[in-house]
Coordinates of C-alpha atoms in Angstrom, one line a residue:
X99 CA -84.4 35.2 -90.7
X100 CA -87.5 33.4 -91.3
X101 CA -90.1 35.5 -92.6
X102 CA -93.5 36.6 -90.6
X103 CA -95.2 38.8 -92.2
X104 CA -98.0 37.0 -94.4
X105 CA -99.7 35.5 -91.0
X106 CA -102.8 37.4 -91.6
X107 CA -104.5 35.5 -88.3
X108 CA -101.6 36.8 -85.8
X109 CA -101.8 40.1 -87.8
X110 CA -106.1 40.7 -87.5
X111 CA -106.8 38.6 -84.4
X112 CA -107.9 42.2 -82.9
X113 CA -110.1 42.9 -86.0
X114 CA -114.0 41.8 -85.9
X115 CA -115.3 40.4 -88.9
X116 CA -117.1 43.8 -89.4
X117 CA -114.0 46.1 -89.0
X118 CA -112.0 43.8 -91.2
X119 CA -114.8 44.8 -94.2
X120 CA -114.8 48.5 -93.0
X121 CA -111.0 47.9 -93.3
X122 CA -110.7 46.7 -96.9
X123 CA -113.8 49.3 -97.9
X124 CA -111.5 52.1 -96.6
X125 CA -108.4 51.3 -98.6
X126 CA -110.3 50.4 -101.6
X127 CA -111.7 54.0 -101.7
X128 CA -107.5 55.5 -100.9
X129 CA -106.4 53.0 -104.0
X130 CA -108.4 55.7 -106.1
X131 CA -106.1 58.6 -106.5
X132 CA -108.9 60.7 -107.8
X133 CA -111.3 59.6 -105.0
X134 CA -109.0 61.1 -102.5
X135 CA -108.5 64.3 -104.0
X136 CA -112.5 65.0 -104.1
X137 CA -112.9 63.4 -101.1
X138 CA -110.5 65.7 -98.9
X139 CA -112.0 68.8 -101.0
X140 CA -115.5 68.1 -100.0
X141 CA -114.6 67.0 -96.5
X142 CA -112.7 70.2 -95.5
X143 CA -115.6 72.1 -97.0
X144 CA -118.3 70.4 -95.5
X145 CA -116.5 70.8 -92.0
X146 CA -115.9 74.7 -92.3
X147 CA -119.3 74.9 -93.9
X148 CA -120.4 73.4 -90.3
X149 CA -122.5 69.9 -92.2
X150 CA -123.4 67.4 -90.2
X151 CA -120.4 65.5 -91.7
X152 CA -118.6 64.5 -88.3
X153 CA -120.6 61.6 -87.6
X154 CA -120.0 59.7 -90.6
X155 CA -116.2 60.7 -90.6
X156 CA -116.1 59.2 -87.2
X157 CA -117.9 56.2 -88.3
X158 CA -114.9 55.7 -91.4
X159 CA -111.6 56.6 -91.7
X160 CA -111.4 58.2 -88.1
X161 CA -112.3 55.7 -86.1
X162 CA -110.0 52.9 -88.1
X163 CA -106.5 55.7 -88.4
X164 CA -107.4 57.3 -84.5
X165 CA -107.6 56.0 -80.7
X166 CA -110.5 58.5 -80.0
X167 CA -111.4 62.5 -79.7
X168 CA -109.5 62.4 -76.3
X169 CA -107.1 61.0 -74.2
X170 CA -109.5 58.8 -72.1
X171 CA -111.2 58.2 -75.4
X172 CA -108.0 55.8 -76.2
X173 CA -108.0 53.1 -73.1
X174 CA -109.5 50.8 -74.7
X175 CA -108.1 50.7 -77.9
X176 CA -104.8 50.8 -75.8
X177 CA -105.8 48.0 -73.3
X178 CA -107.1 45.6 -77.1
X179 CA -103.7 46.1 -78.3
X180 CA -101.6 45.0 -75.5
X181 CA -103.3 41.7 -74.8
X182 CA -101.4 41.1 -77.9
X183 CA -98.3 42.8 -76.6
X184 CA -98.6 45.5 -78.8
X185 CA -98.4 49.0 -77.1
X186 CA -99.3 52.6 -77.6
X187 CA -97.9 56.2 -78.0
X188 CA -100.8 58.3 -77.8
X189 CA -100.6 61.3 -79.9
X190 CA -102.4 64.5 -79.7
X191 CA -102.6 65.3 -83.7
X192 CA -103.9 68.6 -83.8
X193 CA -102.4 70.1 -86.3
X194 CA -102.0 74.2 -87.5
X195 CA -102.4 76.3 -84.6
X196 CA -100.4 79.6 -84.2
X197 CA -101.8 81.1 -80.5
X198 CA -100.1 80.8 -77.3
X199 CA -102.8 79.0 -75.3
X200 CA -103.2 76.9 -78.1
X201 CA -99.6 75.9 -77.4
X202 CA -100.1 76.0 -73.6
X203 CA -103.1 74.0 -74.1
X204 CA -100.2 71.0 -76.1
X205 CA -98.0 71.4 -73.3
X206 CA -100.7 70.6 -71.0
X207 CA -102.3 67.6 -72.8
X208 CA -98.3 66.5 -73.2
X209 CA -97.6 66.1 -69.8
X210 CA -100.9 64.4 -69.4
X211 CA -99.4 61.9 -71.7
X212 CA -96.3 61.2 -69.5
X213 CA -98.5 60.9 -66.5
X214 CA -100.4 58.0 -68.6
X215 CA -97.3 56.6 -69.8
X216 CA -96.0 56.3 -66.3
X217 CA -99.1 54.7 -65.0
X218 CA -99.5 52.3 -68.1
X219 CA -97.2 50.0 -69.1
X220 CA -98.4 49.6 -72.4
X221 CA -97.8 53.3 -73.2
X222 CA -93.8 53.9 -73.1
X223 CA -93.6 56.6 -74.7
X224 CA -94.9 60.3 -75.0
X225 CA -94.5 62.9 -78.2
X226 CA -94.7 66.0 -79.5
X227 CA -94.5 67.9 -82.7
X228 CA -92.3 71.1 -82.5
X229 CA -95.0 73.4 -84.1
X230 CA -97.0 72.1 -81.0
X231 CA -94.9 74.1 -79.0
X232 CA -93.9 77.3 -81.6
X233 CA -94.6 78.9 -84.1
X234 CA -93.7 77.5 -87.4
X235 CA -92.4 80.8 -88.4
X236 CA -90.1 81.2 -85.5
X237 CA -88.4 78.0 -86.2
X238 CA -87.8 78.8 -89.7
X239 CA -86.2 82.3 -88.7
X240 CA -83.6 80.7 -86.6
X241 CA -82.7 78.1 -88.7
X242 CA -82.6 80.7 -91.5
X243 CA -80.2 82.2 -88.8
X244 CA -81.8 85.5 -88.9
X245 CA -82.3 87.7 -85.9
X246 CA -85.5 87.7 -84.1
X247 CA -87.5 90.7 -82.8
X248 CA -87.8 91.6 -79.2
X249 CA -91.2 90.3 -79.2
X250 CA -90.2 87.3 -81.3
X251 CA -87.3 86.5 -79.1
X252 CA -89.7 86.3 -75.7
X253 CA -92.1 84.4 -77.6
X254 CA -88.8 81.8 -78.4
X255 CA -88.2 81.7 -74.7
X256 CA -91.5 80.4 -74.1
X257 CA -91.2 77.8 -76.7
X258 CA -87.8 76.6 -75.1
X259 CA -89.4 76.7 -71.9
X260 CA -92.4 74.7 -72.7
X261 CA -89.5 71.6 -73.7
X262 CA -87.5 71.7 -71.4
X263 CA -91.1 71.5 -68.5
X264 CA -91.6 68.6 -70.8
X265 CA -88.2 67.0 -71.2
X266 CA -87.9 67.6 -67.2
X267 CA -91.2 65.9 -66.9
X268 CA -90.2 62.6 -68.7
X269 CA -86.9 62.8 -67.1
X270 CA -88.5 62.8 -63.4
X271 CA -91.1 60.3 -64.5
X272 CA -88.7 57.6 -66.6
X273 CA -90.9 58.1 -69.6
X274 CA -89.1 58.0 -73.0
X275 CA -90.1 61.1 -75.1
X276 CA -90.6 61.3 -79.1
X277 CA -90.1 64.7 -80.5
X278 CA -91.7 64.4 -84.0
X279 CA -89.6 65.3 -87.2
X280 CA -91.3 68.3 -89.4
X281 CA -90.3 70.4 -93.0
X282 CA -86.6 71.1 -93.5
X283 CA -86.6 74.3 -93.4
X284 CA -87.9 74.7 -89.8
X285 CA -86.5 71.8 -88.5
X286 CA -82.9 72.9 -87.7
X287 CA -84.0 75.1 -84.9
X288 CA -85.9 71.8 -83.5
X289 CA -82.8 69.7 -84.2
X290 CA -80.7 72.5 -82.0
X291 CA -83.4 72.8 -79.2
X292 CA -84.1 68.9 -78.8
X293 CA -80.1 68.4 -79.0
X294 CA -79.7 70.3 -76.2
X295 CA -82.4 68.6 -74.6
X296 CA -80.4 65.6 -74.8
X297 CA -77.6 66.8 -73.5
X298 CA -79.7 68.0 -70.1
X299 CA -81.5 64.7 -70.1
X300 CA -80.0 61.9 -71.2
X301 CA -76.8 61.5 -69.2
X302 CA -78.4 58.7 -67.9
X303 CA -79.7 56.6 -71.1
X304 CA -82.2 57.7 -73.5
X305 CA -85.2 59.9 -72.4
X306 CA -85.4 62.4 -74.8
X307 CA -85.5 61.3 -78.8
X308 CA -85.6 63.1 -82.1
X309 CA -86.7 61.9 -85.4
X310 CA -84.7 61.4 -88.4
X311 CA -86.5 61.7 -91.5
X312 CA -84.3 59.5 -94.1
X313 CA -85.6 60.8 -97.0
X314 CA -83.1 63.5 -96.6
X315 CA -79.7 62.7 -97.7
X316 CA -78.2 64.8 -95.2
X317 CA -79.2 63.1 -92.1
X318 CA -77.4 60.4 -91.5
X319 CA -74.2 62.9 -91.8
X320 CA -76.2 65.0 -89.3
X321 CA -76.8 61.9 -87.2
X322 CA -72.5 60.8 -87.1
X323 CA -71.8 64.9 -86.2
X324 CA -74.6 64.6 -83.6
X325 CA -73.1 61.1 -82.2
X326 CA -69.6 62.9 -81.7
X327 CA -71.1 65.7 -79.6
X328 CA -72.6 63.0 -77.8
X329 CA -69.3 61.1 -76.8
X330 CA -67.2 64.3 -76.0
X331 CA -70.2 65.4 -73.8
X332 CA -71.4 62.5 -72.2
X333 CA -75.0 62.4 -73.4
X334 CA -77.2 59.6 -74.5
X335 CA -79.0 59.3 -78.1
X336 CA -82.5 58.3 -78.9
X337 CA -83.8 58.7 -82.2
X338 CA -87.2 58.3 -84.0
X339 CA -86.2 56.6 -87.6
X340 CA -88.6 57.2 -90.3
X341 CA -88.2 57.7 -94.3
X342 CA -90.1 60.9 -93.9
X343 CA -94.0 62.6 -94.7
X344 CA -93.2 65.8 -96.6
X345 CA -92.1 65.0 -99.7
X346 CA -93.9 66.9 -102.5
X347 CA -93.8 69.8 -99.8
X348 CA -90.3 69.3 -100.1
X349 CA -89.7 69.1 -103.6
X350 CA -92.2 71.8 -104.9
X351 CA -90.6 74.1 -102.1
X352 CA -86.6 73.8 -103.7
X353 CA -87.6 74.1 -107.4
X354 CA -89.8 77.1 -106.5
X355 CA -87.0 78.9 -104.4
X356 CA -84.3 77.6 -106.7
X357 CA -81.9 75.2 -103.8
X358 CA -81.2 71.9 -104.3
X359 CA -83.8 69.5 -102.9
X360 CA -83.1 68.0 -99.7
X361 CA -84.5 64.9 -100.7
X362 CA -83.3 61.9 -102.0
X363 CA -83.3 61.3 -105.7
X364 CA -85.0 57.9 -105.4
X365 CA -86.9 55.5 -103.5
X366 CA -83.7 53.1 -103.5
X367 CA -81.8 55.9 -102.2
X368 CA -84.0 56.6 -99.5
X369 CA -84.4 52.9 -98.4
X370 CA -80.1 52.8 -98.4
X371 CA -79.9 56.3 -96.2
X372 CA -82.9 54.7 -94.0
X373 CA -80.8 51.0 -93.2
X374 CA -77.8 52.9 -93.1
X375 CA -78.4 55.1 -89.9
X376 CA -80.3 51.7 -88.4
X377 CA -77.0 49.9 -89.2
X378 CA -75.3 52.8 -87.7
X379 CA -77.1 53.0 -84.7
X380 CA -77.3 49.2 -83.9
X381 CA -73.6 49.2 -84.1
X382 CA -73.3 52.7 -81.5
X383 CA -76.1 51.2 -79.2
X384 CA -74.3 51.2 -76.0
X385 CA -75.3 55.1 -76.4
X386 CA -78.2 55.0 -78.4
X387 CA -81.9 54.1 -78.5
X388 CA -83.9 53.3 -81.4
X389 CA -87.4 54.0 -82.3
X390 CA -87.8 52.4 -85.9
X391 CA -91.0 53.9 -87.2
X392 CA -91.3 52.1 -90.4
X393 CA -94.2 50.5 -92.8
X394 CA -91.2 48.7 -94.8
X395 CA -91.2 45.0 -94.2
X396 CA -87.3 45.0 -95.7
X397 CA -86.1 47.4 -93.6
X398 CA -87.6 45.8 -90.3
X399 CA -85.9 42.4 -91.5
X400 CA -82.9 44.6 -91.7
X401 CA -83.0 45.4 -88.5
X402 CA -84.1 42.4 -86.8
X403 CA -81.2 41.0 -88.4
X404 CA -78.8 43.5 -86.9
X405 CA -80.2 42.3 -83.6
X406 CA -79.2 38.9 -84.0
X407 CA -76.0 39.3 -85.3
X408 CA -75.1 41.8 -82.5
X409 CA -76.8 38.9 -79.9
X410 CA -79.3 41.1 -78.7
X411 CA -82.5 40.0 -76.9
X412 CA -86.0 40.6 -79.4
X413 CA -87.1 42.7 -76.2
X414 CA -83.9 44.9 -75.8
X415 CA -85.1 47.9 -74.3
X416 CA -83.3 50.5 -76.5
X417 CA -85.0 49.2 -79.6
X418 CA -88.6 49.9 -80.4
X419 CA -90.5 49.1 -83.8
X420 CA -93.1 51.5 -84.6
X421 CA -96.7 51.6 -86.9
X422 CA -98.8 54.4 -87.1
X423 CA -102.6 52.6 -85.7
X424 CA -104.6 51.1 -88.6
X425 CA -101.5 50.6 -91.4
X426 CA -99.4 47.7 -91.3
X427 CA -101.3 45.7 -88.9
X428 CA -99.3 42.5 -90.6
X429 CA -95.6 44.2 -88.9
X430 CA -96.5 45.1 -85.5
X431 CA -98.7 42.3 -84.3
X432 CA -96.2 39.5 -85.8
X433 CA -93.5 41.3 -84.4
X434 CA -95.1 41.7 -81.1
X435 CA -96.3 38.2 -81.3
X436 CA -92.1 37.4 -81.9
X437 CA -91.1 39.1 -79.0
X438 CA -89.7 42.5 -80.1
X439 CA -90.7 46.2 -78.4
X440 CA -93.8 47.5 -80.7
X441 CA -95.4 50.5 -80.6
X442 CA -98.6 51.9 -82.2
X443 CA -98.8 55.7 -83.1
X444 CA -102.5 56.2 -81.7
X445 CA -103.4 59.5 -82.8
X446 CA -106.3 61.5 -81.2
X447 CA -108.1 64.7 -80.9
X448 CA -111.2 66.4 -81.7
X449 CA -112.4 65.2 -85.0
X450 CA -112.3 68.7 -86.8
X451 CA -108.8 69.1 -85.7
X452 CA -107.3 65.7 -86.8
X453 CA -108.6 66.4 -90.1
X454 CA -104.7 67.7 -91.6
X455 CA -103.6 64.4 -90.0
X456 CA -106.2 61.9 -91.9
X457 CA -105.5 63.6 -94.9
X458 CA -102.1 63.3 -94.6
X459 CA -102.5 59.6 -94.0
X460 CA -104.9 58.8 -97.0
X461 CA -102.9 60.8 -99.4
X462 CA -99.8 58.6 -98.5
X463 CA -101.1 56.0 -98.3
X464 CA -101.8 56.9 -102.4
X465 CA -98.8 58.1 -103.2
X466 CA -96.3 55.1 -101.4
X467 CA -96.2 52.9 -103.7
X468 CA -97.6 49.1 -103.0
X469 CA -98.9 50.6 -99.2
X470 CA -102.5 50.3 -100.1
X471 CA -102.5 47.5 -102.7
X472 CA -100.7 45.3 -99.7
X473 CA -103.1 46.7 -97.2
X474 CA -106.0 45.2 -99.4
X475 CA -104.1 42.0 -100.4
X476 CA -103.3 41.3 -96.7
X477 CA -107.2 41.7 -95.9
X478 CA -108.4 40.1 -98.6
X479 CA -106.4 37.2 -97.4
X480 CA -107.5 37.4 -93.6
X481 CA -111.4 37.4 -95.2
X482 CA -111.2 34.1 -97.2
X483 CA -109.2 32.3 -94.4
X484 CA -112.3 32.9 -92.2
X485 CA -114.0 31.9 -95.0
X486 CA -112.0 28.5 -95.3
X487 CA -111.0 30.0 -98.7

């Protein structure tokens, strides 16, 4: 497999001379551990304090990490990318609300994304988070297998309700639909809900997907139990692959409540579980469809790999790559630029709102090891061959 992902003029081709500085100024600042940590304290003050702060947020790490404030907002961030064959799933990433028009209000801006996706080929794919839907709370109750309230159980049917509208929806439209992985201890509700999803769904091929977050050791067990339920039923798989976002979560959460953490005990261990259910899938893919949302240049070899040896096409339909929108910029436009399916995560949403999201993003972006310093070695590069360096 001949490798593509140091051709720094394939991977910023998109980027301006000026966006490729804000670039490498904006994961200069993330490098600093320290920086981040003040930085998110101040900027979550300054926003509930009301500051003029928005502005300037916009003008740095919202504008490089999101599509827009809305939907329409992201056209032409999504038209840039696909002239180099790289597409989009929007993402509505407002994050931590608990009301029910709040969750009505999702549900609504969801099916506004399949009716993009279905006008626009470069979006194939719609998604939404589970706590988009529900309650947090309620999730965790059911997986904890406790019995809900009256009240609690009428507030479940609406959650189930607002899927399946959605899952219908992509069904009708042909749009493939991402449900997003969350915390372990809410997610097996989700898993249960989305599974029978599938099974109303996907009798025809893959419409509805879940996400698999590797850095649980338990999944790809999860994944082979799921994959016999599939067979003896006569549904179709699609599953989001990703290593996973809530580790210290995770880990603080078991050793405070005294369980054994459901994540792995290394990095090595995760990147094994992670090529394992890829390897798995690849070889079950007459009844599965892949989304591999990865920033791992390895593991994308890996699977690339896997394609060849099984003789299958770079743009099979059933296998997607996956970036989130401004990280990794040196994958997805050198895959794209190969022929394979690539998608962009292109979040969006008013910028108060999006706040948990960015946050999330800069603090992993510190705590993954190598993410930033390759981010800034990749730039650097792409600024002194413009240079004639």
């Amino acid at each position: 497999m001949k490798k593509i992902f140091d051709n720094t003029q394939v991977a910023f081709a998109l980027k301006s001379d000026t966006e490729l500085d804000r670039a490498y100024f904006l994961f200069k600042m993330i490098a600093n551990q320290p920086l981040v940590r003040i930085g998110t304290a101040v900027t979550n003050f300054a926003l509930k304090a009301n500051l003029p702060v928005e502005g300037l947020i916009r003008a740095t790490v919202f504008d490089h990490f999101c599509g827009g404030v809305n939907e329409d907002d992201c056209l032409s961030v999504v038209d840039k990318m696909y002239t180099k064959g790289v597409s989009s799933v929007l993402d509505y990433s407002v994050e931590g609300k608990e009301e029910e028009d709040q969750f009505d209000a999702a549900l609504q801006m969801t099916l506004k994304t399949i009716e993009f996706a279905k006008e626009r080929m470069a979006i194939p794919f719609a998604v939404f988070k589970p706590t988009g839907f529900g309650r947090f709370e309620l999730y965790e109750k059911l997986g904890e297998k406790q019995s809900l309230t009256a009240a609690e159980q009428l507030e479940w049917d609406r959650v189930v309700e607002r899927f399946d509208i959605v899952c219908k929806e992509a069904h009708q439209k042909n749009v493939a639909l991402l449900i997003d992985g969350e915390e372990s201890w809410m997610q097996d509700a989700a898993d249960d809900l989305v599974a029978s999803m599938m099974r109303k769904y996907n009798k025809e091929k893959a419409i509805v997907f879940n996400t698999l977050q590797m850095y649980r050791w338990d999944r790809l067990d999860y994944l082979k139990k799921l994959h016999e339920q599939a067979k003896a039923e006569g549904f179709y798989i699609g599953m989001k692959i990703v290593r996973g976002a809530y580790m210290e979560k995770e880990n603080t959460r078991a050793e405070e409540k005294g369980y054994p953490s459901p994540i792995c005990a290394s990095k090595e261990a995760t990147d094994i579980n992670y090529d394992a259910a890829v390897s798995y899938m690849v070889a079950h893919i007459d009844t599965m469809a892949i989304f591999a949302g990865t920033h791992n240049e390895l593991s994308t070899y890996t699977l690339m790999d896997l394609m060849q040896q099984n003789g299958m096409a770079t743009a099979d339909n059933r296998i997607w790559f996956g970036q989130l929108y401004g990280m990794s910029d040196n994958i997805s436009y050198n895959l794209a630029n190969e022929g394979y399916n690539v998608s962009k995560y292109l979040p969006f949403g008013p910028v108060k709102d999006v706040m948990p999201y960015l946050i999330r993003r800069a603090e992993e972006n510190t705590s993954v090891a190598g993410q930033t310093s390759r981010e800034l070695s990749m730039i650097k590069a792409e600024r002194n061959r413009r240079k004639g360096k």
